[in-house]
Amino acid sequence: MREIVFHLLVVVCVLGGTLSMAGALIWLERRLLALWQDRYGPNRVGPFGLFQPVADAIKIFTKEDWIPPFADRAVFVAAPAVIVVTVLMSFAVVPFAPGVWVADLNVGLLFLFGMSSLGAYSLILAGWASNNKYSLIGGLRAAAQTISYEVFMGLSLMGVVMLAGSFSLRAIVEAQQGVWFCVTQFPALVVFLIAGLAETHRLPFDMPEAESELVAGFHSEYSGMKFGMFFVGEYLAITLLSALATVLFFGGWLGPVLPPLVWFVLKTGALICGIILLRASLPRLRFDQLMSLGWKILLPVALLNIVVTGAIALLGK
Amino acid sequence: MLHLLWLIPSLPLAGFLVLALAGRRLPRALVSIVGVGSVGLSALLSLLIAREFVVRAPEGDAFVQTLWVWMNVGGFAPSIGFRLDALSLLMTLVVTCVGFLIHLYSTEYMRDDEGFSRFFAYMNLFVAMMLALVLADNLVLLYLGWEGVGLCSYLLIGFWSRDPANDAAARKAFIVTRVGDAAMAIGLFILFTQLGTLDIQDLMQRAVREWPVGSGVAVAAAALLLGGAVGKSAQLPLQTWLPDAMAGPTPVSALIHAATMVTAGVYLIARTNVLFTLAPSVQALVMVVGALTLLLAGCSALVQTDIKRVLAYSTISQIGYMFLALGIGAWQAAMFHFMTHAFFKALLFLAAGAVIVSLHHEQDMFKMGGLRKQLPTTFWTFLIGAAALSALPLVTAGYYSKDAILHHAWSLGRAGLVPWTAGVLGAFLTGLYTFRMVFLVFFGEAKTKARHGPGFAIHLPLVLLGALSIFGGFVETPESLGHVTVFGRFVGTILPEAGTAHAALGPEWLFHAAAVGLPLLGIALACWFYLLRPRTETAGLGLDSLRRFWFSGWGFDWVYDLLFVKPFVTIARLNRSDAVDWFYRVVADLSVGLHLVLRLTQSGRLRRYASGIALGAAIILAIVELR
Amino acid sequence: MTVIFYLSAIIAVAATFLAITRTNAVHALLYLAVSLLAVAMVLFTLGAPFAAALEIVIYAGAIVVLFVFVVMMLNQGTATIRRERAYLTPSMWIVPGLLTLVLFAELVCVVAWVPEAAGAPAEAIGPKAVGMALFGPYAIAVEMASLLLLAGLIGAFHLGRRDEE
Amino acid sequence: MTPIAPEHAVALAAVLFLLGLIGVLVRRNAIFVLMSLEIMINATGLAFVAAGAAWGQPDGQVMFLFILSMAAAEVSVGLALVLRMYSRFKTLDTDAADTMRG
């Protein structure tokens, strides 16, 4: 009975934590961007503008939720939900601390890949259902980008799987007791982060929305809470990416002195800040550059990493 | 050094591959370098290996190098392996060195030909295949080289394939030798089924162990091998292809006649001499074939007008000498004659080529003449070659080798009477037709204007071969003339020494007188008819029909046409519209009709096809379930 | 587990039926994706989590996305939907329906006659066991599959190239 | 974990397969035909996994993997063909591509 209660508690906490994290991130990102770009950012609502997300939420909830008449209604409504659902589902297999997880699948990593590939539907369907040529182009870009970068993401993590000997995220964390995989699998880390950014369509890989060319791309026609869901989904995806990088490469909850959960949150937070810094500092790529970067650099690097890791693992036996 | 043996055939093969794959795109200079260089390197390598072999003879006087097992089928496992012993070394040296000189010569001879790289590709393959033939340590690899040589001869004889006559000549060479090859293949089958191996050394030992002398199997096997040898070496009755093979470029003729191809038969018999010793009747047959061929070809050579055909008949005749020698067990003498023949016949062909090219591809001797002044180098070297061919005593290589054969026949006693007589008569004929050629071409008045003389690449091989034609004979001299036995000791490790136990036919002086006198008589006659009293050839003797008969090569082509080609064509013609055809026509009509019906199903509708598949699945499932 | 299995099975059949009857390609593809996800659940309940994960990643995540991609590239608008509707006359369904019914009856017979599987252990077969089997006795088949994929890659590249016509 | 009756899983596969077959037989649009093919292939894979699960062997999943790779290859070539077909005939109607009829 106690275990079931604990389990339920974890589920609720994860759901609430991640959603509120997304809200906090909106504020954090705007503040950090402002800091790095030498301006103020939101600082009026509450101390340091801390209540800005609340104000944003109120505004978004109360806006008119408009569906264009030319849109494909059902798909148009379903699309934003998909991204939020898939990202939240992904959190189910992330181990936050020993015993603190929703599910410990022995194919956890594969589950993550599945969810991230399903997440692509959100953008593609939104682009298609809007029935607008900019949105369609955005959706097409999202499809090509997601299909391509999923390959490298999967391949880059095979080295980690080989070293840990399991698809289970818990086992991967436990395999880093000695040395973190960010040392032994450095190329994989680089490829994973780039591919992850591309999967979440963050700058410098935000070709599907690309305000300057596609007028916000796949979500041009969205407003109100549907737009809000895309927004929240994006920040959830950033959190997920950082959490995954922490689990896969930075030893998850492992660390001295402090309690495990704290270590996990610290590492994830640092990575989130890093990702925001990337957004602040890098320009957007062209689409062909994105593709050639993926197929001509990341793919060979990931493959080489697998071969070398496999060879070393074989020799080490 | 010996372990580099595999490179000797591989280098020309590599040259062939390079030229065949990329030759068209390479500049001519590079083609020459690859084509000549590969054979040249091979020749150099064989010289080095020969030195090593002589200085420090390997164990058992043979060096075997097995590269890999070719195939392994039911206990039949021929290897790609080479065996270097005195015999194969001799052959290798001749093939590579003479081959190299011919290649060098070809760079100038073929200079303006559009198929330059193709020519060198074929030539390289030719040399490679011949080397595989002589170096093979089992009969299967030997057979590969055997067939490869046949293929290359086909390609090269028909090299100028624009002219259908050349094509016909190439086909003739290929088909006629094929008759012999088929016999040889059957011989190999017999050997393998009876002795269970085709490794040559193994085979010989087993043959000696298991077959008594004169046993039926041995006779059959030897006779079939002889069939192959006869085909390849252009001996009676398969000699008809060689004169026609002159259709190819002259260097090709030189290569076929001197270094490769036709000597393969001699090599085969020498290589399997144990087998022939076991079958005395076949060995006697070899002798008879050699003797007949030598006389027939000599007579034919006497009346030819084309310079290359004279040389072709003379080759047949000289190979006849070798067969004669093999037939009477003079193995060493046969190989000796092979070597000297390679030198002077290559020389004669190359010199003839120089003459031909100087006269704008004129080959008729009666349109030549007086070239002595215009082409001095060619003349002198040709003269050396002619002297060697007609066995001018003491100074030429041909004398020593032919003398060795005749001497062996002489020393056989009564058994040697026939071969000796044939040999001496042949020597007389040789002298006659050789110097007929010399006088017609180089003396008398000039009938065709020669253009500028040939260049260095033609002269160098001529001079070198001329030197070899003179000095090449001094490695083995008879007892009465210094008694040098370098060659005999060298080859003696492989080939049994000629026994001289019998009483000689007569006193020694008589032998020498005949052996020296008859060629000289032939030369004198030639001198009389063609130098001092020209234009008496036909009218003087009144033997016009005989002349025509000899000119056509004793009518063999006519006979074969009558015996084989005509009946076949007639039967084919009779058979043109027979019941068999009718049957096939009905089959064809039926399938056309069926096609017309089945065509209806080809609607181009994807869904119909899919329905068909589904229906088929349903039916099959039903059958499976109801069974 | 059994409940989930039957639920997923029902969803799969329903979604598949909808997928093959829709006139709008994207809607059909979405139903197909749902059907595939349901099949993934079925696989999971059958004790094949590895296959289930791959079903999601490759079928739902890659293949169907590729379909959507192509449909979007050809984006033909409402005219095609009308044409599709015209194609799907009720008479079209008669022959395939009958054929399929026959096949279904036969298949049911086959399945019903299958002898009881001896001692089927109820535990899941994880990725490790599959991997061991793949790179053990099936190594040649893996090579062949990789060759097949390479051939598919080259074929798709060649076909997709726009040459001057 | 109560095991699922393998016959039921195989029956599900059969139903899905036949639905796909109906799709192939009925649809004229090349994309729908390809989709239906995918359904059929997927159903085959499901049958394999069900059989493998019934016997407690990984071979079923191995076969599923091969079927998966085959499906991936098939769909890539198939969709490329669809694109070619569209650029040639300006329609996706499979009946339009009947120039090879007898």
XYZ file of C-alpha atoms in Angstrom, chain D residues 5 13 97:
3
model
C -3.777 -17.209 -25.998
C -2.785 -10.803 -37.224
C 0.107 3.154 -65.244
